[in-house]
PDB file of C-alpha atoms in Angstrom:
ATOM      1  CA  MET A 690     109.301 111.450  98.733  1.00 44.00           C
ATOM      2  CA  TRP A 691     106.580 109.512 100.575  1.00 47.00           C
ATOM      3  CA  LEU A 692     105.747 105.819 100.216  1.00 46.00           C
ATOM      4  CA  ASN A 693     102.591 104.721 102.051  1.00 43.00           C
ATOM      5  CA  ASN A 694     100.669 101.545 102.911  1.00 41.00           C
ATOM      6  CA  SER A 695     103.094  99.168 104.597  1.00 41.00           C
ATOM      7  CA  THR A 696     106.240  99.917 102.619  1.00 40.00           C
ATOM      8  CA  ARG A 697     108.332  96.772 102.012  1.00 38.00           C
ATOM      9  CA  LEU A 698     112.014  97.199 101.279  1.00 39.00           C
ATOM     10  CA  ALA A 699     114.687  94.559 100.825  1.00 33.00           C
ATOM     11  CA  ALA A 700     117.219  97.190 101.871  1.00 34.00           C
ATOM     12  CA  ALA A 701     120.934  96.700 102.130  1.00 29.00           C
ATOM     13  CA  THR A 702     121.082  98.608 105.392  1.00 33.00           C
ATOM     14  CA  SER A 703     123.585  96.357 107.083  1.00 32.00           C
ATOM     15  CA  ALA A 704     123.320  98.446 110.230  1.00 37.00           C
ATOM     16  CA  LEU A 705     120.087  96.632 110.967  1.00 41.00           C
ATOM     17  CA  LEU A 706     122.027  93.434 111.482  1.00 38.00           C
ATOM     18  CA  LEU A 707     122.660  94.680 114.987  1.00 39.00           C
ATOM     19  CA  LEU A 708     119.296  93.185 115.801  1.00 40.00           C
ATOM     20  CA  SER A 709     120.691  89.720 116.370  1.00 41.00           C
ATOM     21  CA  LEU A 710     120.787  90.573 120.041  1.00 38.00           C
ATOM     22  CA  ALA A 711     121.395  87.539 122.228  1.00 34.00           C
ATOM     23  CA  PRO A 712     122.655  88.666 125.630  1.00 37.00           C
ATOM     24  CA  SER A 713     123.977  86.182 128.139  1.00 39.00           C
ATOM     25  CA  LEU A 714     122.209  86.985 131.393  1.00 36.00           C
ATOM     26  CA  ALA A 715     123.816  84.280 133.506  1.00 32.00           C
ATOM     27  CA  GLN A 716     126.484  86.594 134.916  1.00 36.00           C
ATOM     28  CA  SER A 717     126.127  88.683 138.057  1.00 33.00           C
ATOM     29  CA  SER A 718     127.968  91.731 136.706  1.00 37.00           C
ATOM     30  CA  ALA A 719     126.293  94.610 134.900  1.00 51.00           C
ATOM     31  CA  ALA A 720     129.134  94.384 132.388  1.00 50.00           C
ATOM     32  CA  SER A 721     129.133  91.012 130.659  1.00 46.00           C
ATOM     33  CA  GLN A 722     129.998  89.293 127.413  1.00 44.00           C
ATOM     34  CA  VAL A 723     127.329  89.162 124.725  1.00 45.00           C
ATOM     35  CA  SER A 724     128.405  85.981 122.995  1.00 42.00           C
ATOM     36  CA  GLY A 725     125.470  85.797 120.595  1.00 41.00           C
ATOM     37  CA  LEU A 726     125.762  89.301 119.190  1.00 40.00           C
ATOM     38  CA  LYS A 727     127.129  89.005 115.671  1.00 41.00           C
ATOM     39  CA  LEU A 728     126.981  90.851 112.365  1.00 39.00           C
ATOM     40  CA  ALA A 729     126.123  88.581 109.455  1.00 45.00           C
ATOM     41  CA  GLY A 730     125.295  89.783 105.971  1.00 46.00           C
ATOM     42  CA  ASP A 731     124.064  86.518 104.522  1.00 53.00           C
ATOM     43  CA  LYS A 732     120.381  86.919 105.364  1.00 63.00           C
ATOM     44  CA  PRO A 733     117.827  89.228 103.700  1.00 72.00           C
ATOM     45  CA  ILE A 734     116.235  92.067 105.630  1.00 71.00           C
ATOM     46  CA  GLN A 735     112.563  93.004 105.351  1.00 83.00           C
ATOM     47  CA  ILE A 736     111.332  96.395 106.542  1.00 84.00           C
ATOM     48  CA  GLU A 737     107.680  97.399 106.841  1.00 92.00           C
ATOM     49  CA  SER A 738     106.280 100.760 107.902  1.00 95.00           C
ATOM     50  CA  ASP A 739     103.232 102.930 107.344  1.00 96.00           C
ATOM     51  CA  LYS A 740     105.317 105.691 105.758  1.00 96.00           C
ATOM     52  CA  LEU A 741     108.793 106.250 104.367  1.00 94.00           C
ATOM     53  CA  GLU A 742     110.285 109.677 103.774  1.00 94.00           C
ATOM     54  CA  VAL A 743     113.673 110.078 102.072  1.00 92.00           C
ATOM     55  CA  ARG A 744     115.283 113.475 102.631  1.00 92.00           C
ATOM     56  CA  GLN A 745     118.003 113.600 100.008  1.00 88.00           C
ATOM     57  CA  ALA A 746     119.463 116.916 101.141  1.00 89.00           C
ATOM     58  CA  GLU A 747     119.893 115.577 104.686  1.00 91.00           C
ATOM     59  CA  ASN A 748     120.981 112.077 103.636  1.00 90.00           C
ATOM     60  CA  VAL A 749     118.375 110.399 105.815  1.00 92.00           C
ATOM     61  CA  ALA A 750     115.546 107.907 105.303  1.00 91.00           C
ATOM     62  CA  ILE A 751     112.752 108.045 107.888  1.00 94.00           C
ATOM     63  CA  PHE A 752     110.455 105.072 108.532  1.00 95.00           C
ATOM     64  CA  THR A 753     107.400 105.935 110.665  1.00 97.00           C
ATOM     65  CA  GLY A 754     104.346 104.107 111.930  1.00 97.00           C
ATOM     66  CA  ASN A 755     104.412 100.470 113.060  1.00 95.00           C
ATOM     67  CA  VAL A 756     107.989  99.909 111.890  1.00 95.00           C
ATOM     68  CA  THR A 757     108.831  96.208 111.691  1.00 92.00           C
ATOM     69  CA  VAL A 758     112.240  94.813 110.758  1.00 85.00           C
ATOM     70  CA  VAL A 759     112.825  91.084 110.226  1.00 84.00           C
ATOM     71  CA  GLN A 760     116.231  89.503 109.620  1.00 76.00           C
ATOM     72  CA  GLY A 761     116.507  85.762 110.104  1.00 78.00           C
ATOM     73  CA  PRO A 762     115.207  84.858 113.583  1.00 80.00           C
ATOM     74  CA  THR A 763     115.420  88.481 114.711  1.00 79.00           C
ATOM     75  CA  LEU A 764     112.448  90.841 114.961  1.00 86.00           C
ATOM     76  CA  MET A 765     112.448  94.541 115.792  1.00 86.00           C
ATOM     77  CA  LYS A 766     109.432  96.788 116.301  1.00 93.00           C
ATOM     78  CA  ALA A 767     109.376 100.546 116.881  1.00 96.00           C
ATOM     79  CA  GLY A 768     107.307 103.594 116.111  1.00 97.00           C
ATOM     80  CA  LYS A 769     110.096 105.321 114.184  1.00 97.00           C
ATOM     81  CA  MET A 770     113.453 104.511 112.596  1.00 94.00           C
ATOM     82  CA  MET A 771     115.859 106.989 110.986  1.00 94.00           C
ATOM     83  CA  VAL A 772     118.662 105.711 108.743  1.00 87.00           C
ATOM     84  CA  TYR A 773     121.457 108.246 108.143  1.00 90.00           C
ATOM     85  CA  TYR A 774     123.654 107.495 105.149  1.00 87.00           C
ATOM     86  CA  ILE A 775     126.657 108.831 103.261  1.00 84.00           C
ATOM     87  CA  LYS A 776     125.989 109.160  99.558  1.00 74.00           C
ATOM     88  CA  ASP A 777     128.190 107.225  97.173  1.00 65.00           C
ATOM     89  CA  ALA A 778     130.246 109.678  95.112  1.00 58.00           C
ATOM     90  CA  ASN A 779     129.582 107.503  92.055  1.00 60.00           C
ATOM     91  CA  ALA A 780     125.833 107.581  92.589  1.00 52.00           C
ATOM     92  CA  ALA A 781     125.074 111.272  92.257  1.00 49.00           C
ATOM     93  CA  ALA A 782     121.828 110.702  90.387  1.00 50.00           C
ATOM     94  CA  LYS A 783     118.943 112.995  91.048  1.00 46.00           C
ATOM     95  CA  GLY A 784     115.300 112.522  91.944  1.00 44.00           C
ATOM     96  CA  THR A 785     113.963 109.045  92.620  1.00 47.00           C
ATOM     97  CA  GLU A 786     117.230 107.430  91.492  1.00 46.00           C
ATOM     98  CA  ALA A 787     119.112 109.042  94.359  1.00 42.00           C
ATOM     99  CA  ALA A 788     116.362 108.157  96.800  1.00 47.00           C
ATOM    100  CA  GLY A 789     116.469 104.561  95.676  1.00 50.00           C
ATOM    101  CA  ALA A 790     120.243 104.438  95.923  1.00 43.00           C
ATOM    102  CA  ALA A 791     120.006 105.407  99.558  1.00 43.00           C
ATOM    103  CA  MET A 792     118.169 102.203 100.337  1.00 48.00           C
ATOM    104  CA  THR A 793     119.665  99.667  97.940  1.00 44.00           C
ATOM    105  CA  GLY A 794     123.317  99.644  98.798  1.00 43.00           C
ATOM    106  CA  SER A 795     124.775 102.495  96.740  1.00 38.00           C
ATOM    107  CA  ALA A 796     124.944 104.456  99.942  1.00 49.00           C
ATOM    108  CA  ASN A 797     126.992 103.784 103.047  1.00 76.00           C
ATOM    109  CA  ILE A 798     125.098 103.749 106.326  1.00 78.00           C
ATOM    110  CA  ASP A 799     126.544 106.154 108.901  1.00 86.00           C
ATOM    111  CA  HIS A 800     124.203 105.452 111.817  1.00 87.00           C
ATOM    112  CA  LEU A 801     120.595 104.751 112.626  1.00 85.00           C
ATOM    113  CA  GLU A 802     118.218 105.867 115.350  1.00 94.00           C
ATOM    114  CA  ILE A 803     115.119 104.020 116.565  1.00 95.00           C
ATOM    115  CA  SER A 804     112.488 105.392 118.925  1.00 97.00           C
ATOM    116  CA  ASP A 805     108.951 105.091 120.272  1.00 96.00           C
ATOM    117  CA  LYS A 806     108.738 101.815 122.230  1.00 93.00           C
ATOM    118  CA  VAL A 807     111.637  99.780 120.855  1.00 94.00           C
ATOM    119  CA  TYR A 808     111.198  95.999 120.972  1.00 93.00           C
ATOM    120  CA  ILE A 809     113.913  93.573 119.854  1.00 85.00           C
ATOM    121  CA  LYS A 810     113.534  89.792 119.888  1.00 85.00           C
ATOM    122  CA  SER A 811     116.049  87.179 118.761  1.00 77.00           C
ATOM    123  CA  ASP A 812     115.297  83.540 119.512  1.00 75.00           C
ATOM    124  CA  GLN A 813     114.652  83.487 123.277  1.00 78.00           C
ATOM    125  CA  GLN A 814     116.188  86.900 124.005  1.00 80.00           C
ATOM    126  CA  VAL A 815     114.127  90.100 124.261  1.00 85.00           C
ATOM    127  CA  ALA A 816     115.282  93.710 124.757  1.00 87.00           C
ATOM    128  CA  THR A 817     112.976  96.702 125.232  1.00 93.00           C
ATOM    129  CA  GLY A 818     113.539 100.429 125.698  1.00 96.00           C
ATOM    130  CA  ASP A 819     112.298 103.859 124.684  1.00 97.00           C
ATOM    131  CA  GLN A 820     114.955 104.645 122.064  1.00 97.00           C
ATOM    132  CA  GLY A 821     118.166 103.312 120.602  1.00 94.00           C
ATOM    133  CA  SER A 822     121.009 104.075 118.214  1.00 92.00           C
ATOM    134  CA  PHE A 823     123.689 102.211 116.293  1.00 84.00           C
ATOM    135  CA  ASP A 824     126.922 103.729 114.961  1.00 86.00           C
ATOM    136  CA  MET A 825     128.341 101.874 111.969  1.00 79.00           C
ATOM    137  CA  LYS A 826     131.903 103.178 112.333  1.00 83.00           C
ATOM    138  CA  SER A 827     132.367 102.414 116.019  1.00 85.00           C
ATOM    139  CA  GLN A 828     130.023  99.398 115.937  1.00 79.00           C
ATOM    140  CA  VAL A 829     128.343 100.538 119.162  1.00 85.00           C
ATOM    141  CA  LEU A 830     124.689  99.874 119.988  1.00 82.00           C
ATOM    142  CA  VAL A 831     122.944 101.945 122.666  1.00 91.00           C
ATOM    143  CA  LEU A 832     119.441 101.233 123.981  1.00 93.00           C
ATOM    144  CA  SER A 833     118.032 103.608 126.600  1.00 96.00           C
ATOM    145  CA  GLY A 834     114.855 104.777 128.286  1.00 96.00           C
ATOM    146  CA  LYS A 835     113.044 105.080 131.586  1.00 95.00           C
ATOM    147  CA  LYS A 836     113.336 101.300 131.831  1.00 94.00           C
ATOM    148  CA  VAL A 837     115.538  99.074 129.674  1.00 94.00           C
ATOM    149  CA  VAL A 838     114.800  95.379 130.104  1.00 91.00           C
ATOM    150  CA  LEU A 839     116.829  92.415 128.859  1.00 86.00           C
ATOM    151  CA  SER A 840     115.231  89.018 129.309  1.00 86.00           C
ATOM    152  CA  GLN A 841     115.994  85.433 128.402  1.00 82.00           C
ATOM    153  CA  ASN A 842     113.405  82.913 129.529  1.00 83.00           C
ATOM    154  CA  ASP A 843     112.959  83.661 133.262  1.00 86.00           C
ATOM    155  CA  ASN A 844     116.216  85.643 133.567  1.00 88.00           C
ATOM    156  CA  VAL A 845     115.723  89.428 133.640  1.00 89.00           C
ATOM    157  CA  LEU A 846     118.155  92.370 133.731  1.00 88.00           C
ATOM    158  CA  VAL A 847     116.796  95.899 134.277  1.00 93.00           C
ATOM    159  CA  GLY A 848     118.489  99.293 133.982  1.00 94.00           C
ATOM    160  CA  CYS A 849     118.141 102.552 132.063  1.00 96.00           C
ATOM    161  CA  LYS A 850     120.896 102.198 129.453  1.00 94.00           C
ATOM    162  CA  LEU A 851     122.404  99.292 127.542  1.00 89.00           C
ATOM    163  CA  THR A 852     125.672  99.786 125.640  1.00 87.00           C
ATOM    164  CA  VAL A 853     127.005  96.990 123.445  1.00 78.00           C
ATOM    165  CA  GLN A 854     130.444  96.990 121.799  1.00 81.00           C
ATOM    166  CA  MET A 855     129.756  94.895 118.700  1.00 71.00           C
ATOM    167  CA  LYS A 856     133.392  94.123 117.898  1.00 75.00           C
ATOM    168  CA  SER A 857     134.212  92.694 121.319  1.00 78.00           C
ATOM    169  CA  GLY A 858     130.728  91.575 122.325  1.00 68.00           C
ATOM    170  CA  LEU A 859     131.050  93.436 125.639  1.00 78.00           C
ATOM    171  CA  ALA A 860     127.761  94.733 127.046  1.00 78.00           C
ATOM    172  CA  GLN A 861     127.256  97.201 129.883  1.00 85.00           C
ATOM    173  CA  VAL A 862     124.005  98.077 131.639  1.00 88.00           C
ATOM    174  CA  ASP A 863     123.806 101.388 133.518  1.00 93.00           C
ATOM    175  CA  PRO A 864     121.197 102.006 136.239  1.00 93.00           C
ATOM    176  CA  CYS A 865     118.645 104.775 136.371  1.00 93.00           C
ATOM    177  CA  VAL A 866     119.546 107.896 138.358  1.00 92.00           C
ATOM    178  CA  GLY A 867     119.566 107.139 142.062  1.00 92.00           C
ATOM    179  CA  GLN A 868     118.924 103.440 141.502  1.00 92.00           C
ATOM    180  CA  ARG A 869     120.879 100.241 140.949  1.00 93.00           C
ATOM    181  CA  VAL A 870     120.918  97.661 138.175  1.00 92.00           C
ATOM    182  CA  GLN A 871     118.484  94.847 138.940  1.00 91.00           C
ATOM    183  CA  MET A 872     119.016  91.239 137.904  1.00 88.00           C
ATOM    184  CA  SER A 873     116.801  88.217 138.454  1.00 90.00           C
ATOM    185  CA  ILE A 874     118.230  84.783 137.602  1.00 87.00           C
ATOM    186  CA  THR A 875     116.208  81.576 137.713  1.00 85.00           C
ATOM    187  CA  PRO A 876     118.338  78.413 137.960  1.00 84.00           C
ATOM    188  CA  PRO A 877     117.496  75.706 135.416  1.00 78.00           C
ATOM    189  CA  PRO A 878     115.434  72.807 136.794  1.00 78.00           C
ATOM    190  CA  LYS A 879     117.369  69.743 137.866  1.00 77.00           C
ATOM    191  CA  SER A 880     117.139  66.776 135.531  1.00 68.00           C
ATOM    192  CA  ASP A 881     115.614  63.488 136.656  1.00 58.00           C
ATOM    193  CA  ALA A 882     119.043  61.874 136.430  1.00 54.00           C
ATOM    194  CA  SER A 883     120.616  64.359 138.822  1.00 56.00           C
ATOM    195  CA  LYS A 884     117.719  63.954 141.239  1.00 55.00           C
ATOM    196  CA  SER A 885     118.015  60.162 141.273  1.00 55.00           C
ATOM    197  CA  GLY A 886     121.785  60.412 141.670  1.00 56.00           C
ATOM    198  CA  ALA A 887     121.362  62.650 144.698  1.00 55.00           C
ATOM    199  CA  THR A 888     118.970  60.227 146.419  1.00 54.00           C
ATOM    200  CA  ASN A 889     120.765  57.022 145.418  1.00 57.00           C
ATOM    201  CA  PRO A 890     124.516  57.225 146.175  1.00 56.00           C
TER     202      PRO A 890
END
């Protein structure tokens, strides 16, 4: 089944809530705590894409072409997103009914895969990579590529793989082959009060 022309779905794919990515880049270790990464189901999700294909036999919905996902302050863009689901035993309808059930909550999301220039923005935090995946059961997010970049204002962390344990909030960045993880931290500017205090004891 194909749906064209900027498909809009208020889908209950709670896996997409992983997009509230807010990494804390103020630590010097490649493994740090991601305090802002939370799963919250109280905000609607809007998905737009040029095409949507639902393969009922494979239990997968495929969004392609300028995929945009918005949930609260979080924005994700990619060229392709695949949502793999487990059909509800009580929703064994056929045809369009089954296809609709896959995207409206009568199906359980197993995992999703995103690819083709992944861009994730939440408030002041931005993450980019070539592809990513999220496993609903283990609650693990993986973003990888030739260059994975996490940035918050002027703070930048660069590697080739980002792994986030959603339950604990622990994030780990792995370097590219033969390279090291790179981090650039810009200290916040001193306030006028601290400056005056330093010059006037």
